Structure formats: C-alpha cells, structure tokens
Short mmCIF file of C-alpha atoms in Angstrom, two decimals:
data_model
loop_
_atom_site.label_atom_id
_atom_site.label_comp_id
_atom_site.label_asym_id
_atom_site.label_seq_id
_atom_site.Cartn_x
_atom_site.Cartn_y
_atom_site.Cartn_z
CA MET A 1 37.85 -50.41 -44.83
CA PHE A 2 34.44 -48.85 -45.00
CA GLN A 3 31.47 -49.51 -42.48
CA LYS A 4 28.34 -47.57 -42.49
CA GLY A 5 27.78 -46.05 -39.18
CA LEU A 6 31.21 -47.33 -37.94
CA LYS A 7 29.11 -50.28 -36.63
CA ASP A 8 31.76 -52.66 -34.89
CA VAL A 9 34.65 -50.30 -35.58
CA VAL A 10 37.04 -49.98 -32.97
CA ALA A 11 38.33 -46.20 -32.16
CA VAL A 12 38.92 -46.15 -28.51
CA HIS A 13 40.88 -48.16 -25.70
CA THR A 14 38.88 -47.68 -22.46
CA LYS A 15 39.16 -48.52 -18.88
CA ILE A 16 35.62 -47.42 -18.21
CA ALA A 17 33.12 -50.24 -19.19
CA SER A 18 33.17 -53.48 -21.02
CA ILE A 19 30.05 -55.03 -22.78
CA GLU A 20 29.91 -58.73 -23.24
CA GLY A 21 26.93 -58.98 -25.16
CA ASP A 22 27.00 -62.88 -25.94
CA ILE A 23 27.28 -63.61 -21.95
CA GLY A 24 25.02 -60.96 -20.94
CA GLU A 25 27.84 -59.36 -18.77
CA LEU A 26 28.37 -55.47 -18.16
CA ARG A 27 31.15 -54.27 -16.15
CA TYR A 28 32.22 -50.86 -14.49
CA ARG A 29 35.96 -50.64 -14.46
CA GLY A 30 36.18 -54.39 -14.27
CA ILE A 31 33.44 -54.96 -11.87
CA LEU A 32 30.35 -56.52 -12.68
CA VAL A 33 27.31 -54.40 -12.28
CA ASP A 34 25.56 -57.02 -10.22
CA GLU A 35 28.09 -56.46 -7.70
CA LEU A 36 28.34 -52.63 -7.84
CA ILE A 37 24.86 -51.71 -8.01
CA PRO A 38 23.14 -53.06 -4.77
CA ASN A 39 26.17 -52.19 -2.64
CA HIS A 40 27.04 -48.64 -3.62
CA SER A 41 25.24 -45.17 -4.07
CA PHE A 42 24.89 -43.38 -7.48
CA GLU A 43 27.54 -40.87 -6.03
CA GLU A 44 29.78 -43.73 -5.10
CA ILE A 45 29.38 -45.23 -8.59
CA ALA A 46 29.67 -41.89 -10.25
CA HIS A 47 32.93 -41.25 -8.59
CA PHE A 48 34.30 -44.92 -9.33
CA LEU A 49 33.78 -44.27 -12.91
CA TRP A 50 35.32 -40.65 -12.86
CA ASN A 51 38.45 -41.56 -10.74
CA GLY A 52 38.83 -45.56 -10.64
CA LYS A 53 38.18 -45.82 -7.26
CA PHE A 54 35.45 -45.12 -4.17
CA PRO A 55 35.43 -41.81 -2.72
CA ASP A 56 36.55 -41.67 1.26
CA GLU A 57 34.00 -40.51 3.87
CA ASN A 58 35.04 -36.72 2.69
CA GLU A 59 34.17 -36.82 -1.06
CA SER A 60 30.94 -38.84 -0.61
CA TYR A 61 28.76 -36.00 -1.13
CA THR A 62 30.26 -33.37 -3.28
CA LEU A 63 27.65 -33.46 -5.76
CA GLN A 64 25.58 -31.15 -3.58
CA GLU A 65 27.83 -28.15 -4.20
CA GLY A 66 26.78 -28.12 -7.70
CA ARG A 67 22.84 -28.14 -7.04
CA GLU A 68 22.61 -24.58 -6.72
CA LEU A 69 22.54 -23.17 -9.83
CA PRO A 70 24.58 -19.97 -11.01
CA ALA A 71 22.52 -16.40 -11.20
CA HIS A 72 23.07 -16.31 -14.88
CA VAL A 73 22.02 -19.77 -15.32
CA THR A 74 18.75 -19.30 -13.66
CA LEU A 75 18.23 -16.10 -15.55
CA ILE A 76 18.78 -17.89 -18.99
CA ILE A 77 16.08 -20.90 -17.68
CA ASP A 78 13.30 -18.50 -16.74
CA ALA A 79 13.91 -16.56 -20.04
CA LEU A 80 13.29 -19.64 -22.24
CA PRO A 81 9.95 -19.87 -23.74
CA PRO A 82 7.71 -22.37 -22.30
CA GLU A 83 7.30 -24.52 -25.65
CA MET A 84 11.08 -25.20 -25.80
CA PRO A 85 11.87 -28.81 -25.38
CA MET A 86 13.29 -30.51 -22.42
CA MET A 87 16.47 -31.34 -24.26
CA ASP A 88 17.19 -28.11 -25.87
CA ALA A 89 16.67 -26.39 -22.63
CA MET A 90 19.33 -28.38 -21.13
CA ARG A 91 21.88 -27.96 -23.92
CA THR A 92 21.27 -24.22 -23.96
CA SER A 93 21.52 -24.24 -19.84
CA ILE A 94 24.73 -26.24 -19.79
CA SER A 95 26.15 -24.17 -22.59
CA ALA A 96 25.89 -21.20 -20.00
CA TYR A 97 28.52 -23.35 -17.72
CA ALA A 98 31.26 -22.65 -20.06
CA HIS A 99 31.41 -18.68 -19.40
CA LEU A 100 32.90 -17.54 -16.43
CA THR A 101 31.56 -20.04 -14.48
CA PHE A 102 34.56 -22.64 -14.86
CA THR A 103 37.08 -20.27 -14.62
CA ASN A 104 40.23 -21.86 -12.92
CA GLN A 105 38.47 -24.90 -12.49
CA THR A 106 39.77 -28.27 -12.83
CA ILE A 107 38.02 -30.65 -15.23
CA GLU A 108 37.10 -32.93 -12.01
CA GLN A 109 35.59 -30.04 -10.48
CA GLN A 110 33.51 -29.19 -13.62
CA VAL A 111 32.50 -32.74 -14.07
CA LEU A 112 31.10 -32.50 -10.36
CA HIS A 113 29.07 -29.26 -10.99
CA LEU A 114 27.68 -30.33 -14.51
CA THR A 115 26.45 -33.70 -13.16
CA ALA A 116 24.84 -32.00 -10.00
CA ALA A 117 23.46 -29.20 -12.18
CA LEU A 118 21.63 -31.32 -14.35
CA PRO A 119 18.64 -32.10 -12.51
CA SER A 120 18.15 -28.74 -11.09
CA ILE A 121 18.19 -27.42 -14.55
CA ILE A 122 15.18 -29.99 -15.70
CA ALA A 123 13.40 -29.33 -12.39
CA ARG A 124 13.44 -25.51 -12.58
CA HIS A 125 12.35 -25.30 -16.25
CA TYR A 126 9.47 -28.01 -15.83
CA ARG A 127 8.10 -26.15 -12.67
CA LYS A 128 8.44 -23.33 -15.01
CA VAL A 129 6.40 -24.50 -17.99
CA MET A 130 3.86 -26.28 -15.53
CA GLY A 131 3.33 -22.68 -13.69
CA LEU A 132 4.76 -24.03 -10.50
CA LEU A 133 6.75 -22.73 -7.76
CA VAL A 134 10.25 -23.51 -8.05
CA ILE A 135 11.76 -25.79 -5.53
CA GLU A 136 15.39 -25.11 -4.13
CA PRO A 137 17.61 -28.55 -3.50
CA ASP A 138 17.61 -29.93 -0.19
CA LYS A 139 21.43 -30.71 0.84
CA ASN A 140 20.22 -33.25 3.49
CA LEU A 141 18.72 -35.56 0.29
CA SER A 142 20.76 -37.92 -1.97
CA HIS A 143 21.09 -36.76 -5.48
CA THR A 144 18.29 -39.32 -6.83
CA ALA A 145 16.14 -38.33 -3.74
CA ASN A 146 16.70 -34.51 -4.40
CA TYR A 147 15.78 -34.89 -8.01
CA LEU A 148 12.38 -36.13 -7.21
CA TRP A 149 12.13 -33.44 -4.55
CA MET A 150 12.91 -30.66 -6.99
CA LEU A 151 10.15 -31.95 -9.43
CA THR A 152 7.34 -32.55 -7.09
CA GLY A 153 8.12 -30.32 -4.06
CA THR A 154 6.94 -33.30 -1.62
CA LYS A 155 9.27 -35.82 -0.09
CA PRO A 156 9.28 -38.88 -2.35
CA ALA A 157 8.59 -42.10 -1.43
CA ASP A 158 11.45 -44.66 -0.18
CA VAL A 159 10.15 -47.29 -3.03
CA HIS A 160 10.42 -44.80 -5.53
CA VAL A 161 13.80 -43.52 -4.87
CA GLU A 162 15.15 -46.98 -4.83
CA ALA A 163 13.77 -47.81 -7.88
CA LEU A 164 14.71 -44.62 -9.65
CA GLU A 165 18.38 -45.00 -8.38
CA THR A 166 18.72 -48.31 -9.33
CA TYR A 167 17.73 -47.23 -12.95
CA LEU A 168 20.18 -44.27 -12.81
CA LYS A 169 22.92 -46.51 -11.78
CA LEU A 170 22.69 -48.88 -14.34
CA THR A 171 22.41 -46.32 -17.47
CA MET A 172 25.36 -44.07 -16.02
CA GLU A 173 27.46 -45.97 -19.02
CA HIS A 174 27.14 -48.54 -21.65
CA GLY A 175 30.35 -48.27 -24.00
CA MET A 176 30.73 -46.45 -27.19
CA ASN A 177 27.15 -45.42 -27.50
CA ALA A 178 26.61 -42.69 -30.12
CA SER A 179 26.05 -39.69 -27.18
CA THR A 180 29.21 -40.78 -25.67
CA PHE A 181 31.06 -41.34 -28.86
CA ALA A 182 29.78 -37.67 -29.57
CA ALA A 183 31.17 -36.07 -26.47
CA ARG A 184 34.41 -37.86 -27.33
CA VAL A 185 34.59 -36.41 -30.28
CA THR A 186 34.12 -33.05 -29.45
CA ILE A 187 36.52 -33.07 -26.36
CA SER A 188 38.95 -34.59 -28.55
CA THR A 189 39.55 -31.25 -30.43
CA GLU A 190 40.48 -29.68 -27.10
CA SER A 191 37.25 -28.05 -26.74
CA ASP A 192 35.75 -27.36 -23.06
CA LEU A 193 33.75 -29.90 -21.11
CA THR A 194 30.81 -28.09 -21.76
CA ALA A 195 30.82 -28.28 -25.35
CA ALA A 196 31.45 -32.09 -25.12
CA VAL A 197 28.36 -32.45 -22.62
CA THR A 198 26.44 -30.49 -24.87
CA SER A 199 27.23 -32.62 -28.04
CA ALA A 200 26.34 -35.55 -26.14
CA LEU A 201 22.57 -34.05 -25.14
CA GLY A 202 22.17 -33.07 -28.72
CA THR A 203 22.89 -36.97 -29.40
CA MET A 204 20.85 -38.04 -26.94
CA LYS A 205 17.88 -36.09 -28.22
CA GLY A 206 17.60 -37.79 -31.25
CA PRO A 207 14.69 -40.58 -31.07
CA LEU A 208 17.29 -43.36 -32.34
CA HIS A 209 19.27 -43.32 -29.18
CA GLY A 210 17.42 -41.64 -26.30
CA GLY A 211 13.74 -42.33 -27.34
CA ALA A 212 11.18 -42.33 -24.28
CA PRO A 213 9.91 -45.80 -23.97
CA SER A 214 6.61 -44.84 -23.97
CA ALA A 215 5.90 -48.00 -26.02
CA VAL A 216 6.09 -49.91 -22.74
CA ILE A 217 3.79 -47.73 -21.03
CA GLU A 218 1.25 -47.88 -23.45
CA LEU A 219 1.11 -51.68 -23.26
CA LEU A 220 1.04 -52.19 -19.63
CA GLU A 221 -1.72 -49.64 -19.73
CA GLU A 222 -3.53 -51.48 -22.10
CA ILE A 223 -3.11 -54.61 -20.13
CA GLY A 224 -4.22 -52.99 -16.86
CA THR A 225 -4.17 -55.83 -14.36
CA GLN A 226 -2.02 -58.70 -14.05
CA GLU A 227 -5.04 -61.52 -15.14
CA ASN A 228 -4.98 -59.44 -18.36
CA VAL A 229 -1.64 -59.94 -19.73
CA ARG A 230 -2.05 -63.50 -21.22
CA PRO A 231 -5.04 -62.65 -23.20
CA VAL A 232 -3.70 -59.36 -24.29
CA ILE A 233 0.00 -60.36 -25.45
CA GLN A 234 -1.44 -63.57 -27.09
CA GLU A 235 -4.11 -61.74 -29.18
CA LYS A 236 -0.95 -59.39 -30.17
CA LEU A 237 1.14 -62.06 -31.23
CA GLN A 238 -1.30 -64.00 -33.19
CA ASN A 239 -1.87 -60.77 -34.94
CA GLY A 240 1.58 -60.74 -35.67
CA GLU A 241 2.63 -57.33 -33.50
CA ARG A 242 5.55 -56.64 -32.11
CA ILE A 243 6.20 -56.48 -28.20
CA MET A 244 8.22 -53.58 -27.92
CA LYS A 245 11.52 -53.58 -25.36
CA PHE A 246 11.98 -57.56 -25.83
CA GLY A 247 15.11 -58.22 -27.21
CA HIS A 248 18.42 -56.08 -27.82
CA ARG A 249 21.09 -54.96 -30.28
CA ILE A 250 24.00 -56.11 -28.04
CA TYR A 251 22.59 -58.62 -25.49
CA LYS A 252 21.92 -61.84 -26.79
CA THR A 253 20.82 -63.28 -23.74
CA GLU A 254 19.29 -61.50 -20.69
CA ASP A 255 20.11 -57.71 -20.32
CA PRO A 256 21.89 -57.71 -17.03
CA ARG A 257 20.70 -54.14 -16.27
CA SER A 258 17.04 -55.42 -16.71
CA ILE A 259 17.62 -58.48 -14.26
CA LEU A 260 18.78 -55.80 -12.00
CA LEU A 261 15.77 -53.70 -12.26
CA ARG A 262 13.73 -56.86 -12.17
CA ASP A 263 15.27 -57.78 -9.08
CA THR A 264 14.56 -54.22 -7.29
CA CYS A 265 11.08 -54.39 -8.46
CA GLU A 266 10.59 -58.24 -6.86
CA LYS A 267 12.16 -56.96 -3.81
CA LEU A 268 9.48 -54.01 -3.50
CA ALA A 269 6.58 -56.35 -4.28
CA GLY A 270 3.16 -55.04 -2.56
CA GLN A 271 4.70 -51.63 -2.51
CA ASP A 272 3.62 -50.34 -5.90
CA ASP A 273 1.15 -51.99 -8.54
CA TRP A 274 2.90 -50.91 -11.20
CA LEU A 275 6.01 -52.49 -10.41
CA ASP A 276 4.16 -55.73 -9.37
CA LEU A 277 2.43 -55.47 -12.78
CA ALA A 278 5.69 -55.13 -14.42
CA THR A 279 7.07 -58.29 -13.26
CA ALA A 280 4.29 -60.27 -13.69
CA ALA A 281 3.68 -59.28 -17.27
CA GLU A 282 7.38 -59.86 -18.34
CA THR A 283 7.54 -63.54 -16.89
CA GLU A 284 4.03 -64.04 -19.13
CA ILE A 285 5.42 -62.46 -22.20
CA VAL A 286 8.70 -64.25 -22.33
CA THR A 287 6.96 -67.60 -21.96
CA LEU A 288 4.52 -66.36 -24.93
CA LEU A 289 7.35 -65.30 -27.19
CA GLU A 290 9.16 -68.68 -26.65
CA THR A 291 5.93 -70.54 -27.87
CA TYR A 292 5.25 -67.85 -30.79
CA LYS A 293 8.84 -67.27 -31.49
CA PRO A 294 10.83 -70.19 -30.68
CA GLY A 295 14.72 -70.17 -30.77
CA ARG A 296 14.64 -66.24 -30.80
CA LYS A 297 15.65 -65.64 -27.56
CA LEU A 298 13.61 -62.61 -26.76
CA TYR A 299 14.54 -60.78 -23.46
CA THR A 300 13.40 -57.93 -21.67
CA ASN A 301 15.89 -55.21 -22.27
CA VAL A 302 16.29 -52.32 -19.54
CA GLU A 303 13.71 -50.05 -21.40
CA TYR A 304 11.30 -52.11 -20.20
CA TYR A 305 11.64 -51.58 -16.94
CA ALA A 306 12.49 -48.29 -17.13
CA ALA A 307 9.22 -47.59 -18.23
CA ALA A 308 7.79 -49.01 -15.29
CA ILE A 309 9.42 -47.27 -12.81
CA MET A 310 9.00 -43.81 -14.79
CA ARG A 311 5.18 -44.78 -14.48
CA ALA A 312 5.13 -45.88 -10.99
CA ILE A 313 6.86 -42.56 -9.78
CA ASP A 314 4.48 -40.70 -12.13
CA MET A 315 7.47 -39.07 -14.46
CA PRO A 316 6.07 -37.37 -17.25
CA PRO A 317 6.74 -38.73 -20.62
CA GLU A 318 8.55 -35.69 -21.66
CA LEU A 319 10.94 -36.02 -18.95
CA PHE A 320 12.22 -39.87 -19.55
CA THR A 321 14.68 -38.99 -22.06
CA PRO A 322 16.25 -36.07 -19.78
CA THR A 323 16.17 -38.48 -16.95
CA PHE A 324 17.96 -40.95 -18.70
CA SER A 325 20.77 -38.08 -19.54
CA VAL A 326 21.03 -37.44 -15.68
CA ALA A 327 22.57 -40.83 -15.48
CA ARG A 328 24.40 -40.78 -18.43
CA ILE A 329 26.22 -37.78 -17.99
CA VAL A 330 28.26 -39.62 -15.59
CA GLY A 331 29.70 -41.79 -18.61
CA TRP A 332 30.16 -38.60 -20.91
CA THR A 333 32.26 -37.09 -18.44
CA ALA A 334 34.25 -40.00 -17.55
CA HIS A 335 34.88 -40.49 -21.08
CA ALA A 336 35.88 -36.93 -21.92
CA ILE A 337 38.19 -37.21 -18.80
CA GLU A 338 39.91 -40.64 -19.91
CA GLN A 339 39.97 -39.02 -23.97
CA LEU A 340 41.98 -35.89 -22.68
CA SER A 341 44.27 -38.03 -20.50
CA ASP A 342 45.92 -39.72 -23.73
CA ASN A 343 43.95 -37.35 -26.76
CA THR A 344 44.19 -37.91 -30.51
CA ILE A 345 41.56 -35.84 -32.32
CA PHE A 346 38.89 -37.99 -34.18
CA ARG A 347 39.60 -37.80 -38.08
CA PRO A 348 38.09 -40.63 -40.07
CA GLN A 349 38.20 -40.82 -43.45
CA SER A 350 35.32 -40.93 -46.40
CA VAL A 351 35.24 -41.73 -49.89
CA TYR A 352 33.59 -39.77 -52.45
CA ILE A 353 30.63 -41.81 -54.36
CA GLY A 354 29.38 -38.70 -56.59
CA LYS A 355 29.43 -37.97 -60.13
CA LYS A 356 32.85 -36.43 -61.58
CA SER A 357 32.81 -33.72 -64.54
#
C-alpha cells in the first residue's frame, strides 16, 4: 500500500497519548487533558508522561538538576555566531550532551537533563545575541517561571507564568506528529537520546510543523481593541480572506487544548489586555464564521491562544518555536523511552517510478 507522507498509516502502538479528533478529545496516558492540566504542574505531567505515574515528594523537582549547563556546552553557545537562528543553536548545543556528559547515566537521567537544559540553552543564546548579561537559573522557581526569569532577568508576573505553563503542559505531547516520528526513527536505530532529540529539533524547525503563529499576532494587532473585532473580521470575510488558526487538520470540533487555554485566559480576565482581547475576538470571530461559512465548523486551534499568550508575555517571535520545543521535548523523550522498550527499526519501503534504461 502506498500512502503519500504516510498519512493515516499506523506505525506505532503507544501508551503515551491518544487523540480523538471527531469528538475533540486529547488524553495523556488515558487521562483527559481537561482533568490533568488544571491539577498538576509541568514537572508532574512530564514525570507522568515519562513514567506512567506521578512523582512522589522526593521526585517533584528533579528538573532543577539540569538547569546548570555543563562548561563545554556554555563554551559552545558563547562561540556561536549571533546570526545563528535559535533552532540551530539549540540543535548544536543539545548535540554536545552526547559526549562525556551522559557517560554512565540511564536514559531516564538523560531525559531529565535535556528537558531541564533546553530553556537554559535558549535563554543563554538569546541574551548573548541581544548583548545582555546571562542570567543564571533560580532553583527556587518552577520550570516555567525559571524560563521566563532567565530570558528577562525579572521576576515574571504570576498571570504570565500561569498562562505560559498551561500552554506548555498542553503542547507536551500530541501523537505521531512529524518531530515525534523523527525522534522515534532515530532512536529505533539504537542511536543515543541526544541524536533523537536533535532529529526532532531539526524537524520542528520546518515551517510546516513548528512555524510560529505570527499571523495571529498580526491579526490581533490589527484589531487593536475589542470594539474593532466585528468590523475588521467582517471586512476580511467579505474580501474572501482566510482567518488564520481557525480550523484544525485533526480536530473536527473544538480543539481541547484551545478550550483549556481559553478557560485560563478567561480566569485571568482583567489582568492582561492581550488575553482579554484574544478571548473577546474568538467569540466574535466564531460567530461571524458561522454566518459567512455555514456548516464549516471552524473553531480556534491551540496556536490561536498560543499566539495571544506569547504576545501577552512579550515573547519575541523568534522564540515562539523554541518555546514550543521546551514543551514538546517531553513528548519526544517519552516516545524515545517507549520505542526502546520494544524496539524495531523503522524501515518502510519505496517504489521506484523513474525511467528504466
């Protein structure tokens, strides 16, 4: 059987996550994200995806251990040219972990170190490029709060930490997407974990997969205020323009991740103007889409609220995809562990369709 791009071809049996697009359900290890996300931290859900159980009190903060980058990794980051794109800098820095750093470490220990290190790598390279002093990690902060602290050098507002952490938890894992598949293919050769994560980062870099949701920010900036939502969107629909990030390839109803992000933004109403604008705009846009495109069932996907959150916390656009990777590395590494537990190398067939002499 030939299926271009392997679309809908089942290549893996997994216990990590399931997606029911027709009914809008996403589950991590059998539990609806609606139940997991409000009640557990980033660290706890990461541990759950890796191990199938939540951490006990002695395991809750093990991600702190990997925040301090090894000396040879900092030397590499500091030697990178400032014009090097962030995703390339991340890939280069992660590759350096394969040498010496992980000698005699279990894959579980390696997973913790790489997940903890990725925000530190991003923050260090970003601040060096911007000509700013490097901020050392704060062991008293959560994974999400520490990431914002290392980027900005100021204590992040609770409203921004909560919004960003909700986004990170919701995007840790999403089935056999391109970058996760790349990680599993690499680890299936019995290569090392850093090679698998590097493969995933290279795949995430592609605009068809990890592209930044800049179109949403442009739309919200064009709207500007809640009073402008209807006239701006009406004009676009009348001109036949597409409203970006409404509709999803998999979800045929509301994206459950978008629902939870909306709930978070509504809970934080009045604390950030951009989050307020995003929630108000979504309601109006969905109503107008039902009028102008009846029967299409176009709802917001996760990238709509991701863009609103990124804009609210003043995250530079060049850090959108890297921040997505800060979350998705949990899924990549969970799949790497699972692949090695019952491994068969991926080796699909190809059919030659060229000329014969």
